[in-house]
Tab-separated table of C-alpha atoms in Angstrom:
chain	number	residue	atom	x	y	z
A	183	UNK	CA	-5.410	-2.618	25.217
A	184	UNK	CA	-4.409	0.891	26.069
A	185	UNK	CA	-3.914	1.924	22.683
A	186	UNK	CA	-1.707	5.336	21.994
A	187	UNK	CA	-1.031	6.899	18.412
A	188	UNK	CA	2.486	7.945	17.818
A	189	UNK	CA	4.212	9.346	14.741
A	190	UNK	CA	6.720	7.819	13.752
A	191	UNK	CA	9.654	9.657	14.125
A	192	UNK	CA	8.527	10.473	17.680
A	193	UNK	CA	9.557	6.922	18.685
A	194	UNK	CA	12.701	6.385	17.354
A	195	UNK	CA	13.036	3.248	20.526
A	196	UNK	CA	10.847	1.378	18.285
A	197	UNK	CA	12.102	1.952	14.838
A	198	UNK	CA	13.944	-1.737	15.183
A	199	UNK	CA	10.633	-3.259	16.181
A	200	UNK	CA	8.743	-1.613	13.662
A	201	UNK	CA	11.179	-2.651	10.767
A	202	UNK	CA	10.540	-6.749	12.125
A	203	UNK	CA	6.730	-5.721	11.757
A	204	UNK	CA	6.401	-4.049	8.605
A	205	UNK	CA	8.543	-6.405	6.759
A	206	UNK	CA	6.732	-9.659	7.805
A	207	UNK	CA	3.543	-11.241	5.222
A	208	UNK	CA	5.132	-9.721	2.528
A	209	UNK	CA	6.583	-11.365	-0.534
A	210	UNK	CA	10.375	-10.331	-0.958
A	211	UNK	CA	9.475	-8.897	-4.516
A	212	UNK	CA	7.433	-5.675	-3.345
A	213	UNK	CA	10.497	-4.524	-1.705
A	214	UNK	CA	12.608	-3.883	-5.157
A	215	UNK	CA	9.826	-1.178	-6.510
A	216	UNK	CA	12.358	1.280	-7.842
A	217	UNK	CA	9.943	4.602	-7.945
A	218	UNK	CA	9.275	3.922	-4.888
A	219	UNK	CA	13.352	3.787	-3.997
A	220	UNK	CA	13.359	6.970	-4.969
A	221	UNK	CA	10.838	8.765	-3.633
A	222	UNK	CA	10.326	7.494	0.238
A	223	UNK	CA	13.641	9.259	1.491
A	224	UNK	CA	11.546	12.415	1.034
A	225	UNK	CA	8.538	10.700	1.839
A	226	UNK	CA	9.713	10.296	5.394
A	227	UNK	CA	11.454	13.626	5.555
A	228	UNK	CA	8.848	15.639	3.935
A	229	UNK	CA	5.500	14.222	5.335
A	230	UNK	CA	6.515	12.427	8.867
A	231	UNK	CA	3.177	13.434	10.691
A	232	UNK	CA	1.379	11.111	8.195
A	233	UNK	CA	3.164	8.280	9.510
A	234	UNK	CA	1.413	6.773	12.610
A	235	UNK	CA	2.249	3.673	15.113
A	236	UNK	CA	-0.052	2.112	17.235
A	237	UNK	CA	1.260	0.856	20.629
A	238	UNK	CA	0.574	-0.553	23.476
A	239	UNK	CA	1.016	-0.115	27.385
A	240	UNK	CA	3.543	-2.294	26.990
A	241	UNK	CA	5.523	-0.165	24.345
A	242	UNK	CA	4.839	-2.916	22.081
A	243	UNK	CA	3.599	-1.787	18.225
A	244	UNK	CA	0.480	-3.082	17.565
A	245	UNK	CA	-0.284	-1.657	14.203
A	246	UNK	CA	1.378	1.052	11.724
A	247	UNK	CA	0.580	3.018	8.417
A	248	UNK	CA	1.254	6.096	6.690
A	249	UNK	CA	0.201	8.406	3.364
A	250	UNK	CA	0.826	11.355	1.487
A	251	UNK	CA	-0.718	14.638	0.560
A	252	UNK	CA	-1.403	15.536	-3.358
A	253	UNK	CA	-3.653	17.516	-4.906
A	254	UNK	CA	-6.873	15.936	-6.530
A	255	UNK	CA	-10.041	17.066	-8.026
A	256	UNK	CA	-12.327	14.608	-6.939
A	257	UNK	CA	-13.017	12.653	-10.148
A	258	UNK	CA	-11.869	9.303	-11.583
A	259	UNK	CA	-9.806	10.251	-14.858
A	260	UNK	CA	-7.828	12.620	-12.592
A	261	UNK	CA	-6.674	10.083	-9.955
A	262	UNK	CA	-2.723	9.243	-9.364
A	263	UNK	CA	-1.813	6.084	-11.326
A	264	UNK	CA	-1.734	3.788	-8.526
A	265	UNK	CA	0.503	3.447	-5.239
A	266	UNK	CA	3.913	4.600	-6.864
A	267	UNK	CA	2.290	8.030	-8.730
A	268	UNK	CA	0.948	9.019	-5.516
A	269	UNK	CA	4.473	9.330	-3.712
A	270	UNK	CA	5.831	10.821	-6.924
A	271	UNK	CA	3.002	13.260	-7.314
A	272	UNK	CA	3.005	14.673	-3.432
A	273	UNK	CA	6.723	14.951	-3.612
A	274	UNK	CA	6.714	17.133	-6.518
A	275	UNK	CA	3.975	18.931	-5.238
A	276	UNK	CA	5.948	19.446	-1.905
A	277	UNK	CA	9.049	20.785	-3.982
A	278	UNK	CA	7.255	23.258	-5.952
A	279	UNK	CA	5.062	24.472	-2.957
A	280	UNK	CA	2.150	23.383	-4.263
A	281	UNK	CA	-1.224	23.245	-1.775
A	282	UNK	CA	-2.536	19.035	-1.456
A	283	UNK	CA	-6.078	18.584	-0.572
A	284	UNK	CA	-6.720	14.587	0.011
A	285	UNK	CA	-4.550	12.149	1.736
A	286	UNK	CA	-3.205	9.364	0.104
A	287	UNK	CA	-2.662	6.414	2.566
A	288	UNK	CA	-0.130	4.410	1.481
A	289	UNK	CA	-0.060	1.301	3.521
A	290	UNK	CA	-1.584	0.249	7.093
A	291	UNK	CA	-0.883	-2.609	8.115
A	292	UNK	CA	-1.703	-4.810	11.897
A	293	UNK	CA	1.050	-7.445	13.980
A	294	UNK	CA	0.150	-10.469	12.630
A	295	UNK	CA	-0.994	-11.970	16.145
A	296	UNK	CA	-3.557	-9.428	16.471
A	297	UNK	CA	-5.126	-9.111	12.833
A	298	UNK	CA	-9.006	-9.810	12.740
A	299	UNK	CA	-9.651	-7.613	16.487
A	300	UNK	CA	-10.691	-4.363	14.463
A	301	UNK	CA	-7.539	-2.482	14.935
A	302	UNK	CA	-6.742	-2.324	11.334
A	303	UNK	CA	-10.043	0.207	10.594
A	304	UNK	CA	-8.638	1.321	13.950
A	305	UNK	CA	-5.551	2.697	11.922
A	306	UNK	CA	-7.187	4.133	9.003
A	307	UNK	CA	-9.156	5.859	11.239
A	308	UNK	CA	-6.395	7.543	12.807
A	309	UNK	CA	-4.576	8.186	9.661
A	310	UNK	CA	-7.672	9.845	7.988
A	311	UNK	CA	-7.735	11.683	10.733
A	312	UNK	CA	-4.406	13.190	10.571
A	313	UNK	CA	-5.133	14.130	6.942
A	314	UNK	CA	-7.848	16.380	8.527
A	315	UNK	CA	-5.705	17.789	10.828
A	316	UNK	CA	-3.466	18.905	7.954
A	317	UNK	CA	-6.434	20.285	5.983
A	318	UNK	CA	-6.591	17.667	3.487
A	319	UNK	CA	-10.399	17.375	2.751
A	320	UNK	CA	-10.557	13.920	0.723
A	321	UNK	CA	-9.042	10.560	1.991
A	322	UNK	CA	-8.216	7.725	-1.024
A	323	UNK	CA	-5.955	4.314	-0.735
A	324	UNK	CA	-4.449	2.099	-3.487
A	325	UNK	CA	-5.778	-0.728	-1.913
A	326	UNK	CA	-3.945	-4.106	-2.541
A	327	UNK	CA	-6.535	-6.823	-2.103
A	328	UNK	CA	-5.303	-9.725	-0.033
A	329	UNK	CA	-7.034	-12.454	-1.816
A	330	UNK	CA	-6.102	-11.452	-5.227
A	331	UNK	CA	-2.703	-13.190	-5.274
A	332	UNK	CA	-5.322	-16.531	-5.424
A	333	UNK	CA	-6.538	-14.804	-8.867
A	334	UNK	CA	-3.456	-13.636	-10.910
A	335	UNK	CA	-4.812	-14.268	-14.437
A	336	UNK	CA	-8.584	-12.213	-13.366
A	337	UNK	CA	-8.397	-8.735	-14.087
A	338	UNK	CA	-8.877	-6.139	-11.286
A	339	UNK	CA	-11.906	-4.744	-12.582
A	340	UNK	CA	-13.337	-7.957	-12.596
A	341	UNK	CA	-11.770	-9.237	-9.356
A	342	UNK	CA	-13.079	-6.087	-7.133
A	343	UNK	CA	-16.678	-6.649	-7.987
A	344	UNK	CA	-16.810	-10.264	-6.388
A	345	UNK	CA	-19.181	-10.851	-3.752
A	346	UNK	CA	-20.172	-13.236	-0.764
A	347	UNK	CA	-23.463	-14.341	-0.524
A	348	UNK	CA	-24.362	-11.170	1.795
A	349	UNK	CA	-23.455	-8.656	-0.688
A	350	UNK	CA	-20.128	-7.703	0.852
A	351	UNK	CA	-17.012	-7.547	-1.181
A	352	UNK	CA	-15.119	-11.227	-1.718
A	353	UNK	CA	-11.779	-9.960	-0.417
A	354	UNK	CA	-11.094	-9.264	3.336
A	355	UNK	CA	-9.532	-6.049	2.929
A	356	UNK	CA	-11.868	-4.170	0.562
A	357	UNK	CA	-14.576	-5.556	2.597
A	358	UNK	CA	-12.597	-3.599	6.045
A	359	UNK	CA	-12.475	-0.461	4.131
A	360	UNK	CA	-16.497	-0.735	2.883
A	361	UNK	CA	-17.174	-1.203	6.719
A	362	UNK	CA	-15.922	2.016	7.393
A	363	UNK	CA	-17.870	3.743	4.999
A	364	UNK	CA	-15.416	3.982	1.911
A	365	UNK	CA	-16.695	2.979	-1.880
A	366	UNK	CA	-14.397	1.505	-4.560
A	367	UNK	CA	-13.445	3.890	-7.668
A	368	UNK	CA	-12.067	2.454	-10.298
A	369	UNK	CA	-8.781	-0.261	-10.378
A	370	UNK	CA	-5.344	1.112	-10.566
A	371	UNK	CA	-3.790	-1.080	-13.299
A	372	UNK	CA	-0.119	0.378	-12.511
A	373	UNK	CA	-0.240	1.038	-8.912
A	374	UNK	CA	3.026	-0.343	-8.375
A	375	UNK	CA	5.793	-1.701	-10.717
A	376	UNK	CA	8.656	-4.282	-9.148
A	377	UNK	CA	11.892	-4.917	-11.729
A	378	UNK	CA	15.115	-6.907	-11.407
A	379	UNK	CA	17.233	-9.044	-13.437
A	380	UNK	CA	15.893	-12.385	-13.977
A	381	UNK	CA	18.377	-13.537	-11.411
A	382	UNK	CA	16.903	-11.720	-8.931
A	383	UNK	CA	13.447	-13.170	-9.506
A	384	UNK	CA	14.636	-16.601	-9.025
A	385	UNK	CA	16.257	-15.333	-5.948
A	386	UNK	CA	13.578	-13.399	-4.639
A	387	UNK	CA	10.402	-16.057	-5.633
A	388	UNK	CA	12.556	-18.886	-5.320
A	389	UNK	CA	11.379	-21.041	-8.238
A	390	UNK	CA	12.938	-20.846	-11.832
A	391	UNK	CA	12.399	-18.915	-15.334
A	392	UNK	CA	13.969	-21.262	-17.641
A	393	UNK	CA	12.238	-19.225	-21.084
A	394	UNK	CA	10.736	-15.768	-21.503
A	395	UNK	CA	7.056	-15.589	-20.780
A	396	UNK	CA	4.458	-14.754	-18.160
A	397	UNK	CA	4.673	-16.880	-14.711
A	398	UNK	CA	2.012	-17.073	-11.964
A	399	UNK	CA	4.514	-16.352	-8.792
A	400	UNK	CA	3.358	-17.103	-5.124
A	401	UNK	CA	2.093	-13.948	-3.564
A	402	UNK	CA	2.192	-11.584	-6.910
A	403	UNK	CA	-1.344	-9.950	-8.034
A	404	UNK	CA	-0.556	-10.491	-11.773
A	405	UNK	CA	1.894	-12.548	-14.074
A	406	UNK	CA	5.490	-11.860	-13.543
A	407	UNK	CA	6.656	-11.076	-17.231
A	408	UNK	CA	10.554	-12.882	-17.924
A	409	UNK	CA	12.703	-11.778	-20.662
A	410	UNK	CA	15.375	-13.773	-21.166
A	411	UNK	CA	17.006	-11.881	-24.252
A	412	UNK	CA	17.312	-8.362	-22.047
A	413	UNK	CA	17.834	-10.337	-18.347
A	414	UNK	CA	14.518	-8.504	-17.247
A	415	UNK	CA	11.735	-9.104	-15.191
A	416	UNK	CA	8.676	-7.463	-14.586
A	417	UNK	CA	5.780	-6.887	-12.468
A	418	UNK	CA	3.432	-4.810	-13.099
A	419	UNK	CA	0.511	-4.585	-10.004
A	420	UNK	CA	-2.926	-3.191	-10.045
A	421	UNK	CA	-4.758	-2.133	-6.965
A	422	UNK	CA	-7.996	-0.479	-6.195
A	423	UNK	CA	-8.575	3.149	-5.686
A	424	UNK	CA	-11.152	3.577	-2.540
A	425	UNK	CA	-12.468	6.567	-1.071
A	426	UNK	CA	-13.230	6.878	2.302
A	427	UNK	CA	-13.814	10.796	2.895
Protein backbone atom coordinates (compact mmCIF):
# COMPACT_ATOMS: atom_id res chain seq x y z
CA UNK A 1 0.00 0.00 0.00
CA UNK A 2 2.80 2.49 0.09
CA UNK A 3 2.52 3.17 3.59
CA UNK A 4 4.27 6.60 5.05
CA UNK A 5 4.31 7.66 8.88
CA UNK A 6 3.49 11.24 9.50
CA UNK A 7 3.07 13.20 12.72
CA UNK A 8 0.39 14.72 13.07
CA UNK A 9 0.78 18.18 13.02
CA UNK A 10 2.97 17.75 9.92
CA UNK A 11 -0.24 17.18 7.90
CA UNK A 12 -2.45 19.68 8.81
CA UNK A 13 -4.38 18.81 4.88
CA UNK A 14 -5.65 15.88 6.65
CA UNK A 15 -6.67 17.04 10.03
CA UNK A 16 -10.54 17.09 8.54
CA UNK A 17 -10.11 13.52 7.39
CA UNK A 18 -8.58 12.38 10.39
CA UNK A 19 -11.34 13.93 12.70
CA UNK A 20 -14.18 11.64 10.30
CA UNK A 21 -11.74 8.66 11.20
CA UNK A 22 -11.05 8.89 14.71
CA UNK A 23 -14.51 9.66 15.68
CA UNK A 24 -16.21 6.68 13.89
CA UNK A 25 -16.88 2.96 16.14
CA UNK A 26 -17.04 4.88 19.04
CA UNK A 27 -19.93 5.26 21.41
CA UNK A 28 -20.83 9.08 21.85
CA UNK A 29 -20.21 8.68 25.72
CA UNK A 30 -16.23 8.34 25.63
CA UNK A 31 -16.13 11.69 24.18
CA UNK A 32 -17.48 13.65 27.52
CA UNK A 33 -14.32 12.25 29.76
CA UNK A 34 -13.71 15.51 31.55
CA UNK A 35 -9.84 14.80 32.74
CA UNK A 36 -9.27 14.10 29.66
CA UNK A 37 -10.92 17.75 28.50
CA UNK A 38 -8.48 19.09 30.31
CA UNK A 39 -5.47 17.71 29.71
CA UNK A 40 -5.25 16.94 25.68
CA UNK A 41 -4.84 20.76 24.75
CA UNK A 42 -1.36 20.24 26.21
CA UNK A 43 -1.28 16.85 25.16
CA UNK A 44 -1.14 17.95 21.56
CA UNK A 45 0.98 20.98 22.22
CA UNK A 46 3.39 19.42 24.51
CA UNK A 47 4.04 15.89 23.00
CA UNK A 48 3.05 16.24 19.05
CA UNK A 49 5.88 13.81 17.81
CA UNK A 50 3.99 11.02 19.67
CA UNK A 51 1.16 11.46 17.50
CA UNK A 52 1.50 9.43 14.23
CA UNK A 53 -0.81 8.98 10.91
CA UNK A 54 -0.54 6.37 8.60
CA UNK A 55 -1.24 7.21 4.91
CA UNK A 56 -1.34 6.16 1.84
CA UNK A 57 -0.07 7.00 -1.82
CA UNK A 58 -3.15 8.28 -2.22
CA UNK A 59 -2.94 10.82 0.78
CA UNK A 60 -5.62 8.85 2.22
CA UNK A 61 -5.19 7.99 6.32
CA UNK A 62 -5.12 4.58 6.80
CA UNK A 63 -4.51 4.31 10.47
CA UNK A 64 -3.61 6.83 13.49
CA UNK A 65 -2.51 6.76 17.26
CA UNK A 66 -0.66 8.61 19.72
CA UNK A 67 0.84 8.46 23.63
CA UNK A 68 2.56 10.20 26.20
CA UNK A 69 5.78 10.19 28.11
CA UNK A 70 5.76 9.72 32.16
CA UNK A 71 8.00 8.48 34.35
CA UNK A 72 7.61 4.79 35.69
CA UNK A 73 9.54 2.35 37.65
CA UNK A 74 8.75 -0.70 36.08
CA UNK A 75 6.48 -2.39 38.65
CA UNK A 76 2.72 -2.92 39.02
CA UNK A 77 1.71 -0.87 42.28
CA UNK A 78 3.50 2.09 40.63
CA UNK A 79 1.56 2.18 37.32
CA UNK A 80 -0.72 5.39 36.25
CA UNK A 81 -4.37 4.70 37.19
CA UNK A 82 -5.58 3.94 33.86
CA UNK A 83 -5.93 6.01 30.46
CA UNK A 84 -6.90 9.46 32.11
CA UNK A 85 -3.78 9.40 34.96
CA UNK A 86 -1.44 8.83 32.25
CA UNK A 87 -2.22 12.24 30.37
CA UNK A 88 -2.44 13.91 33.77
CA UNK A 89 0.77 12.42 35.02
CA UNK A 90 3.07 13.29 31.69
CA UNK A 91 1.62 16.73 31.69
CA UNK A 92 2.68 17.50 35.08
CA UNK A 93 5.77 15.91 34.55
CA UNK A 94 6.28 18.12 31.36
CA UNK A 95 5.49 21.35 33.51
CA UNK A 96 7.83 20.71 36.21
CA UNK A 97 10.67 19.46 33.83
CA UNK A 98 10.65 16.29 34.98
CA UNK A 99 12.71 13.37 32.78
CA UNK A 100 9.77 10.36 31.39
CA UNK A 101 11.19 7.05 30.66
CA UNK A 102 8.22 4.76 29.03
CA UNK A 103 5.67 5.74 26.55
CA UNK A 104 2.24 5.62 27.25
CA UNK A 105 0.17 4.97 24.03
CA UNK A 106 -2.95 6.29 24.34
CA UNK A 107 -5.07 5.12 21.51
CA UNK A 108 -4.30 3.52 17.90
CA UNK A 109 -6.76 2.96 16.08
CA UNK A 110 -7.22 1.51 11.90
CA UNK A 111 -10.10 2.95 8.98
CA UNK A 112 -12.66 0.73 9.49
CA UNK A 113 -12.46 -0.73 5.78
CA UNK A 114 -9.08 -1.89 6.35
CA UNK A 115 -9.14 -3.39 10.03
CA UNK A 116 -8.06 -7.18 10.19
CA UNK A 117 -4.85 -6.55 7.26
CA UNK A 118 -2.19 -6.19 10.17
CA UNK A 119 -1.83 -2.51 10.03
CA UNK A 120 -3.05 -1.96 13.47
CA UNK A 121 0.35 -3.85 15.11
CA UNK A 122 1.63 -1.89 12.11
CA UNK A 123 0.88 1.35 14.23
CA UNK A 124 2.01 0.33 17.54
CA UNK A 125 4.97 -0.53 16.01
CA UNK A 126 5.64 2.78 14.79
CA UNK A 127 4.51 4.49 17.86
CA UNK A 128 6.82 2.34 20.13
CA UNK A 129 9.18 3.26 18.02
CA UNK A 130 8.97 6.90 18.37
CA UNK A 131 9.07 6.42 22.16
CA UNK A 132 12.63 5.08 21.45
CA UNK A 133 13.54 7.77 19.50
CA UNK A 134 12.70 10.08 22.41
CA UNK A 135 14.63 7.90 24.88
CA UNK A 136 11.77 6.45 26.55
CA UNK A 137 12.98 2.86 27.44
CA UNK A 138 9.53 1.07 28.43
CA UNK A 139 6.35 1.04 26.17
CA UNK A 140 2.72 0.34 28.21
CA UNK A 141 -1.10 0.89 26.83
CA UNK A 142 -4.42 1.09 28.75
CA UNK A 143 -5.82 -1.24 26.54
CA UNK A 144 -9.68 -1.12 26.07
CA UNK A 145 -10.74 -4.61 25.07
CA UNK A 146 -13.18 -4.64 22.20
CA UNK A 147 -15.26 -7.51 23.26
CA UNK A 148 -15.76 -6.45 26.75
CA UNK A 149 -18.75 -4.17 26.07
CA UNK A 150 -20.50 -7.99 25.46
CA UNK A 151 -19.45 -8.55 29.33
CA UNK A 152 -20.38 -5.40 31.40
CA UNK A 153 -21.31 -7.12 34.69
CA UNK A 154 -17.60 -9.53 34.50
CA UNK A 155 -14.91 -7.88 36.15
CA UNK A 156 -11.70 -6.99 34.22
CA UNK A 157 -9.55 -9.18 36.06
CA UNK A 158 -11.67 -11.87 35.27
CA UNK A 159 -12.54 -10.82 31.70
CA UNK A 160 -8.66 -10.47 30.54
CA UNK A 161 -7.80 -14.00 31.45
CA UNK A 162 -10.38 -15.60 28.92
CA UNK A 163 -9.10 -17.81 26.39
CA UNK A 164 -9.87 -19.56 22.93
CA UNK A 165 -9.31 -22.98 22.62
CA UNK A 166 -5.55 -22.24 21.34
CA UNK A 167 -4.50 -20.49 24.36
CA UNK A 168 -4.71 -16.99 22.92
CA UNK A 169 -6.51 -14.26 24.70
CA UNK A 170 -10.64 -14.21 24.06
CA UNK A 171 -10.65 -10.58 22.94
CA UNK A 172 -9.31 -9.41 19.49
CA UNK A 173 -7.36 -6.63 20.67
CA UNK A 174 -5.39 -8.05 23.62
CA UNK A 175 -4.82 -10.96 21.47
CA UNK A 176 -3.05 -8.10 18.58
CA UNK A 177 -0.96 -6.74 21.28
CA UNK A 178 0.22 -10.54 22.67
CA UNK A 179 1.19 -11.11 18.91
CA UNK A 180 3.58 -8.53 19.08
CA UNK A 181 5.24 -9.67 21.99
CA UNK A 182 3.50 -7.57 24.85
CA UNK A 183 2.14 -9.40 28.28
CA UNK A 184 -0.87 -8.16 30.28
CA UNK A 185 -0.12 -6.46 33.86
CA UNK A 186 -2.69 -6.02 35.89
CA UNK A 187 -6.47 -4.27 34.98
CA UNK A 188 -6.86 -0.60 35.31
CA UNK A 189 -10.17 -0.34 37.21
CA UNK A 190 -10.32 3.64 36.62
CA UNK A 191 -8.69 4.05 33.36
CA UNK A 192 -11.15 6.40 32.24
CA UNK A 193 -14.18 8.14 33.92
CA UNK A 194 -17.20 9.67 31.50
CA UNK A 195 -19.88 12.13 33.57
CA UNK A 196 -22.91 14.16 32.49
CA UNK A 197 -26.23 14.99 33.69
CA UNK A 198 -28.64 12.29 33.37
CA UNK A 199 -30.00 14.18 30.42
CA UNK A 200 -27.11 13.81 28.66
CA UNK A 201 -26.99 10.04 29.04
CA UNK A 202 -30.31 9.64 27.54
CA UNK A 203 -29.08 11.84 24.83
CA UNK A 204 -25.88 10.37 24.30
CA UNK A 205 -27.04 6.30 24.73
CA UNK A 206 -30.31 7.01 23.49
CA UNK A 207 -32.45 4.82 25.77
CA UNK A 208 -33.98 6.07 29.16
CA UNK A 209 -33.07 6.21 33.09
CA UNK A 210 -36.41 6.44 34.54
CA UNK A 211 -34.87 5.56 38.52
CA UNK A 212 -31.38 5.70 39.99
CA UNK A 213 -29.41 2.53 39.60
CA UNK A 214 -26.83 0.74 37.49
CA UNK A 215 -27.77 0.22 33.58
CA UNK A 216 -26.00 -2.08 31.08
CA UNK A 217 -25.60 0.69 28.07
CA UNK A 218 -24.71 -0.44 24.43
CA UNK A 219 -21.02 -0.09 23.90
CA UNK A 220 -19.98 0.82 27.76
CA UNK A 221 -17.35 -1.71 29.53
CA UNK A 222 -19.20 -1.48 32.91
CA UNK A 223 -22.68 -0.33 34.37
CA UNK A 224 -23.52 3.23 33.81
CA UNK A 225 -24.39 4.38 37.48
CA UNK A 226 -27.83 7.04 37.38
CA UNK A 227 -28.60 9.27 40.16
CA UNK A 228 -31.62 10.76 39.91
CA UNK A 229 -31.58 12.85 43.28
CA UNK A 230 -28.09 14.81 42.13
CA UNK A 231 -28.97 14.65 38.00
CA UNK A 232 -25.64 12.55 37.68
CA UNK A 233 -24.36 9.93 35.73
CA UNK A 234 -21.45 7.95 35.82
CA UNK A 235 -19.09 5.74 34.15
CA UNK A 236 -16.47 4.50 35.49
CA UNK A 237 -14.13 2.18 32.79
CA UNK A 238 -11.44 -0.29 33.45
CA UNK A 239 -8.88 -1.27 30.92
CA UNK A 240 -5.83 -3.40 30.86
CA UNK A 241 -2.33 -2.29 31.43
CA UNK A 242 0.04 -4.21 28.71
CA UNK A 243 3.58 -3.98 28.22
CA UNK A 244 5.13 -4.31 25.13
CA UNK A 245 8.90 -3.08 25.69
Amino acid sequence: MGIRSFVFAERPDLHQQANKIFSADWPEFIFHDPVADQYMGRVREFFEDMSLLLVDGDDQIVAGGWGVPVRWDGTADKLPGGYDDALRQAVELHENDGRPDTLVIAAAQVRRDLQGQGLAAQMLRRLADAGERAGLTRVIAPVRPTLKARYPLTPMGRFMTWTRPDGAPLDPWLRTHQRMGAHMLCPAERSMVMTGSVADWENWVGMAFPDSGSYVVPGALALVVIDQVHDLGELIEPNVWVQHR
